[in-house]
Tab-separated table of C-alpha atoms in Angstrom:
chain	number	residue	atom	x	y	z
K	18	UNK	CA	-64.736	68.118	126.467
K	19	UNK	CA	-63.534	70.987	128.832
K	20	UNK	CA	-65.839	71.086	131.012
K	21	UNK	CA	-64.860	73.834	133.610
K	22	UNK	CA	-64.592	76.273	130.480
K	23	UNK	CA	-68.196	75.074	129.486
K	24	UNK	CA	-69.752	75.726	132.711
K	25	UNK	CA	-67.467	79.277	133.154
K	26	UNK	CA	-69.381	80.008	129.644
K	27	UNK	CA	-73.136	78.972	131.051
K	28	UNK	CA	-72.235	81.477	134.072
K	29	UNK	CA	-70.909	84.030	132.081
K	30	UNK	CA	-74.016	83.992	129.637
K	31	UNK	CA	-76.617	83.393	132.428
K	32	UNK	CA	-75.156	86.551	133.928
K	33	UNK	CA	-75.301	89.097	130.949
K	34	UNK	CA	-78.871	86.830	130.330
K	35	UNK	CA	-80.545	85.075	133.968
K	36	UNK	CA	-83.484	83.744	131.893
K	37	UNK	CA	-81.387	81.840	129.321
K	38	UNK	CA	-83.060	82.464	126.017
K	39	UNK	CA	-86.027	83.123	127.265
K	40	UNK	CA	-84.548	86.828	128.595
K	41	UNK	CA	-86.077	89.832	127.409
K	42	UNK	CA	-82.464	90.868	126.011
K	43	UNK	CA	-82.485	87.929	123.455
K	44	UNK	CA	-85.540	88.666	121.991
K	45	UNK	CA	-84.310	90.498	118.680
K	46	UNK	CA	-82.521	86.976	118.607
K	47	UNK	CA	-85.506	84.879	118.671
K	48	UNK	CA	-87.680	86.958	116.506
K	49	UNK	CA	-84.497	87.205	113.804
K	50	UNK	CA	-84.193	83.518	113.951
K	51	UNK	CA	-87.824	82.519	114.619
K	52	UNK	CA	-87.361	78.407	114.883
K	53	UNK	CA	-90.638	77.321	116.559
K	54	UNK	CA	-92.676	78.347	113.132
K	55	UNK	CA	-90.339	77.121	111.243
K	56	UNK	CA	-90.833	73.492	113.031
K	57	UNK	CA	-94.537	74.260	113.371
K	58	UNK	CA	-94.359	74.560	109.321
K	59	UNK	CA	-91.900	71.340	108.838
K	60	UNK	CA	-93.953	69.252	110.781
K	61	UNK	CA	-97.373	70.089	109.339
K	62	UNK	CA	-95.881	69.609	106.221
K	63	UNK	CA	-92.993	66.887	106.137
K	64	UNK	CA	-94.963	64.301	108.571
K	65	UNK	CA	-95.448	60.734	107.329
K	66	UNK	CA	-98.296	61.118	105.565
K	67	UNK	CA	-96.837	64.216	103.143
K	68	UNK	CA	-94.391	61.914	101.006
K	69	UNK	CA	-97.354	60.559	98.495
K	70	UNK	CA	-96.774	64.035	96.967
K	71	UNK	CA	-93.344	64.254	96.060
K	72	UNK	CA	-93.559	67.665	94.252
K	73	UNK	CA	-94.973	69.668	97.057
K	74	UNK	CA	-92.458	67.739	99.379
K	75	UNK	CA	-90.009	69.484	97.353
K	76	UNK	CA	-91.147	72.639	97.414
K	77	UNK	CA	-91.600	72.276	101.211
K	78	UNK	CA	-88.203	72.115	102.007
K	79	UNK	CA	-87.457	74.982	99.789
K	80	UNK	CA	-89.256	76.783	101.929
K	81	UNK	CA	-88.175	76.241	105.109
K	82	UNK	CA	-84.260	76.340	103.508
K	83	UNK	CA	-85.339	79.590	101.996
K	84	UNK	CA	-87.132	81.198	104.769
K	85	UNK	CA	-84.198	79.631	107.692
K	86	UNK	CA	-82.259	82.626	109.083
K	87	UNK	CA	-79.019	80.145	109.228
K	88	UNK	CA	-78.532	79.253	105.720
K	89	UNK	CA	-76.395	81.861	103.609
K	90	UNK	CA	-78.355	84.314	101.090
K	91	UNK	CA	-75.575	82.778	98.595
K	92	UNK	CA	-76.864	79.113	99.331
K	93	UNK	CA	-80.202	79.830	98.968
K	94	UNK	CA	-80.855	80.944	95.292
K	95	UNK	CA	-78.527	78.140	94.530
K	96	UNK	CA	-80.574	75.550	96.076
K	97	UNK	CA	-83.781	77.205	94.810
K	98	UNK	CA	-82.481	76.295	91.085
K	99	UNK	CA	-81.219	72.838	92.287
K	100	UNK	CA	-84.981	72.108	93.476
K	101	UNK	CA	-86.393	74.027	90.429
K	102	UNK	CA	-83.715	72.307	88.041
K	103	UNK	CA	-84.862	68.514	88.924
K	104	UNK	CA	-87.335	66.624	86.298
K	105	UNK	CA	-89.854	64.154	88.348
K	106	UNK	CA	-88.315	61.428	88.646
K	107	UNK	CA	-85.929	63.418	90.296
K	108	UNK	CA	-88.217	64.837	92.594
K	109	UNK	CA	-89.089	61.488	94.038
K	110	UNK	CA	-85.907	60.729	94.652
K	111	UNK	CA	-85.047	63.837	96.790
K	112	UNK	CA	-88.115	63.671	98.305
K	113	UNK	CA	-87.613	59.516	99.348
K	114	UNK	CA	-84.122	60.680	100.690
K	115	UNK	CA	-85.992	63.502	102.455
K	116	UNK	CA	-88.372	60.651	103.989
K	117	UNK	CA	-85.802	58.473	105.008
K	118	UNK	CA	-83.931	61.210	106.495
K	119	UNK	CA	-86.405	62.041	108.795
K	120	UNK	CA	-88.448	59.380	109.215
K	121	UNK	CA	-86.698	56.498	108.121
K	122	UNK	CA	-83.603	54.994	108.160
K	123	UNK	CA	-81.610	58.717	109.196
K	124	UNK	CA	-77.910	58.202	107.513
K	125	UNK	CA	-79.466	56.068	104.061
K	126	UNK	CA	-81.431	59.426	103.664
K	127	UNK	CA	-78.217	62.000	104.464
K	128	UNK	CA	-75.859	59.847	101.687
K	129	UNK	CA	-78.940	60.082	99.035
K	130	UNK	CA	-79.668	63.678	99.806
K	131	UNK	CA	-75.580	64.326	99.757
K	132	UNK	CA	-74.737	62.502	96.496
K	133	UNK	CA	-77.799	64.176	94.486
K	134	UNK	CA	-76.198	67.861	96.394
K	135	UNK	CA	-72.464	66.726	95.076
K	136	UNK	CA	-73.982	66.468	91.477
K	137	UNK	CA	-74.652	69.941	91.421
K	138	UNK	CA	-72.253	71.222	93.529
K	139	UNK	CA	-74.382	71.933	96.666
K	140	UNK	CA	-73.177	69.458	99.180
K	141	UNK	CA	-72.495	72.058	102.146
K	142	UNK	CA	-73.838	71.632	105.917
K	143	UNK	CA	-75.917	74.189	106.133
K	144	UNK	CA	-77.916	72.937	103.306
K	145	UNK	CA	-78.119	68.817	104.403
K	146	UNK	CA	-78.477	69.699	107.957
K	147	UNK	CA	-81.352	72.536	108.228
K	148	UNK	CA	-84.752	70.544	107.194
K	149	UNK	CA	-83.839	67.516	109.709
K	150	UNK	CA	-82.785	70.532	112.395
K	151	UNK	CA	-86.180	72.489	111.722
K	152	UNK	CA	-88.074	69.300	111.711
K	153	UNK	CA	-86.880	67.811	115.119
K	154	UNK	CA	-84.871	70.858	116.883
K	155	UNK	CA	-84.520	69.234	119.987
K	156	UNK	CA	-82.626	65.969	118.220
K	157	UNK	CA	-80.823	66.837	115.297
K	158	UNK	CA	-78.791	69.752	114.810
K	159	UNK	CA	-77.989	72.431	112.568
K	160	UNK	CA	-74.415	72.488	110.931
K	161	UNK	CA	-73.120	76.083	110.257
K	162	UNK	CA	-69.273	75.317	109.653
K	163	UNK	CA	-67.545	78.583	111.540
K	164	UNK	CA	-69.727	77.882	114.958
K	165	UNK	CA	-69.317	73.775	114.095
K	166	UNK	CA	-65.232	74.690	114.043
K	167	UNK	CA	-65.378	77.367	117.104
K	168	UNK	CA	-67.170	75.051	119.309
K	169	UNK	CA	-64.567	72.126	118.667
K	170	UNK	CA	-61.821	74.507	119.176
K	171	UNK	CA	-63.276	75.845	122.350
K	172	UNK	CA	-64.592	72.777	124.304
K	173	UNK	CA	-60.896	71.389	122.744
K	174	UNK	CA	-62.397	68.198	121.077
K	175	UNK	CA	-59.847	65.928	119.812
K	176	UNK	CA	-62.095	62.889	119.401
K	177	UNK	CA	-63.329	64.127	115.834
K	178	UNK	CA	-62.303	67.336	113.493
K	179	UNK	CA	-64.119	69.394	110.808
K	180	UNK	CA	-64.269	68.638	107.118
K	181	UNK	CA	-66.281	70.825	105.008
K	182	UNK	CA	-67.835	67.905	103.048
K	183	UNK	CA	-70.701	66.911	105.152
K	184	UNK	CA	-70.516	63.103	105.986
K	185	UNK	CA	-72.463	61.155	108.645
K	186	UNK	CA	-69.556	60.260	110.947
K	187	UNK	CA	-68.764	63.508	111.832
K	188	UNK	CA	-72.902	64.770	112.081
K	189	UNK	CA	-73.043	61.915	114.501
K	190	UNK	CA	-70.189	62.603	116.769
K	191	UNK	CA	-71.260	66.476	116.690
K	192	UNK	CA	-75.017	65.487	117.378
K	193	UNK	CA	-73.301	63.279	120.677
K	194	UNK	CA	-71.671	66.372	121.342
K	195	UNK	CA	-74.610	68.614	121.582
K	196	UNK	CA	-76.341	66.128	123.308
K	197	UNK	CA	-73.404	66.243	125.931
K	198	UNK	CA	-73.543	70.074	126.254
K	199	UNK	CA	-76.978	69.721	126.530
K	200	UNK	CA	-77.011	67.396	129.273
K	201	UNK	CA	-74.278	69.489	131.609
K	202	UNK	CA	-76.466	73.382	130.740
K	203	UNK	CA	-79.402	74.409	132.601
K	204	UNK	CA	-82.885	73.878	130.408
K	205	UNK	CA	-83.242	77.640	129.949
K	206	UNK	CA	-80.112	77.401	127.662
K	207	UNK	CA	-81.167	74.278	125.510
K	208	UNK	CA	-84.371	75.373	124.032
K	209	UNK	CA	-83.434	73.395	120.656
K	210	UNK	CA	-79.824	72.462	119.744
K	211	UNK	CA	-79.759	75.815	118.006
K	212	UNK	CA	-80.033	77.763	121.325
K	213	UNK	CA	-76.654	75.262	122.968
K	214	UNK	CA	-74.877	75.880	120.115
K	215	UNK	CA	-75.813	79.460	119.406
K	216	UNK	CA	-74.894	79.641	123.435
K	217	UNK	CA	-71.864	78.359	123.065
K	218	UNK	CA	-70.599	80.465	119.749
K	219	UNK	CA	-71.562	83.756	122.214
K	220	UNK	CA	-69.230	82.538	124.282
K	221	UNK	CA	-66.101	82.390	122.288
């Protein structure tokens, strides 16, 4: 990681913004994006306890992917009819992947969720990665493939690359990376993983 050009971007944004995301400038930003009742609706509804109920667990995480600010307006509908589109038995499925995902054992639930997406076409990053993200913002992070590919490019990673079909060796590395950012910015930048990266993409 280059890390004189990440600390030239934290001055550069901390100057246009000296209360990191909490600045009055940014708040069109946080209202537009609105994370914290997002998470406050994930974890009410995806805790432990929520998975007896596969159905509703289903329709839970079409609402957060359908009410998320990140995800595209094309993805959307098409993951509406994928949730819409799956019989019962289905359901459970999805929703055990879901569970494992978040609660469980993290990359058994990512390669459920991902071949069940593939089937129908829908295995993109924005859609695997934003009910983990909303659900623990502070440790897993939100894959939106231009920023994912600008950030690489600018902090001039070499140690991993891009692929638009999601896998868990490269959410892992760009998770560390985060992480990494994360532990070199001042707090007022690092809110949730959405706030480093979304720091870092206003940089470029």
């Amino acid at each position: 990681m280059n890390l004189p050009k990440l600390k030239q971007a934290e001055a550069d944004f901390l100057q246009r913004y000296p209360g990191g995301f909490a600045d009055p400038g940014l708040e069109t930003v946080r209202k537009k994006h609105n994370i914290d009742k997002l998470t406050e609706f994930a974890r009410e509804n995806l805790g432990k306890a929520a998975f007896g109920r596969p159905e509703k667990v289903c329709s839970d995480v079409l609402t957060i992917t359908s009410r998320s600010s990140m995800v595209s307006r094309f993805e959307k509908p098409r993951f509406r009819d994928f949730i819409h589109g799956l019989n019962s038995h289905e359901k459970q499925d999805f929703s055990d992947a879901v569970y494992q995902r978040i609660h469980g054992r993290k990359q058994l639930g990512f390669e459920i969720m991902l071949g069940m997406l593939k089937q129908h076409k829908l295995a993109k990053w924005s859609v695997i990665s934003v009910v983990p993200f909303y659900y623990a913002p502070k440790r897993e992070v939100f894959v939106k493939p231009t920023t994912a590919k600008g950030i690489l490019a600018y902090l001039e990673i070499e140690d991993f690359r891009y692929h638009p079909t999601p896998s868990w060796a490269f959410y892992k590395a760009y998770q560390k990376l985060v992480k990494d950012v994360r532990d070199e910015v001042v707090p007022t930048l690092s809110h949730n993983n959405a706030a480093i990266t979304g720091f870092l993409m206003s940089s470029m």
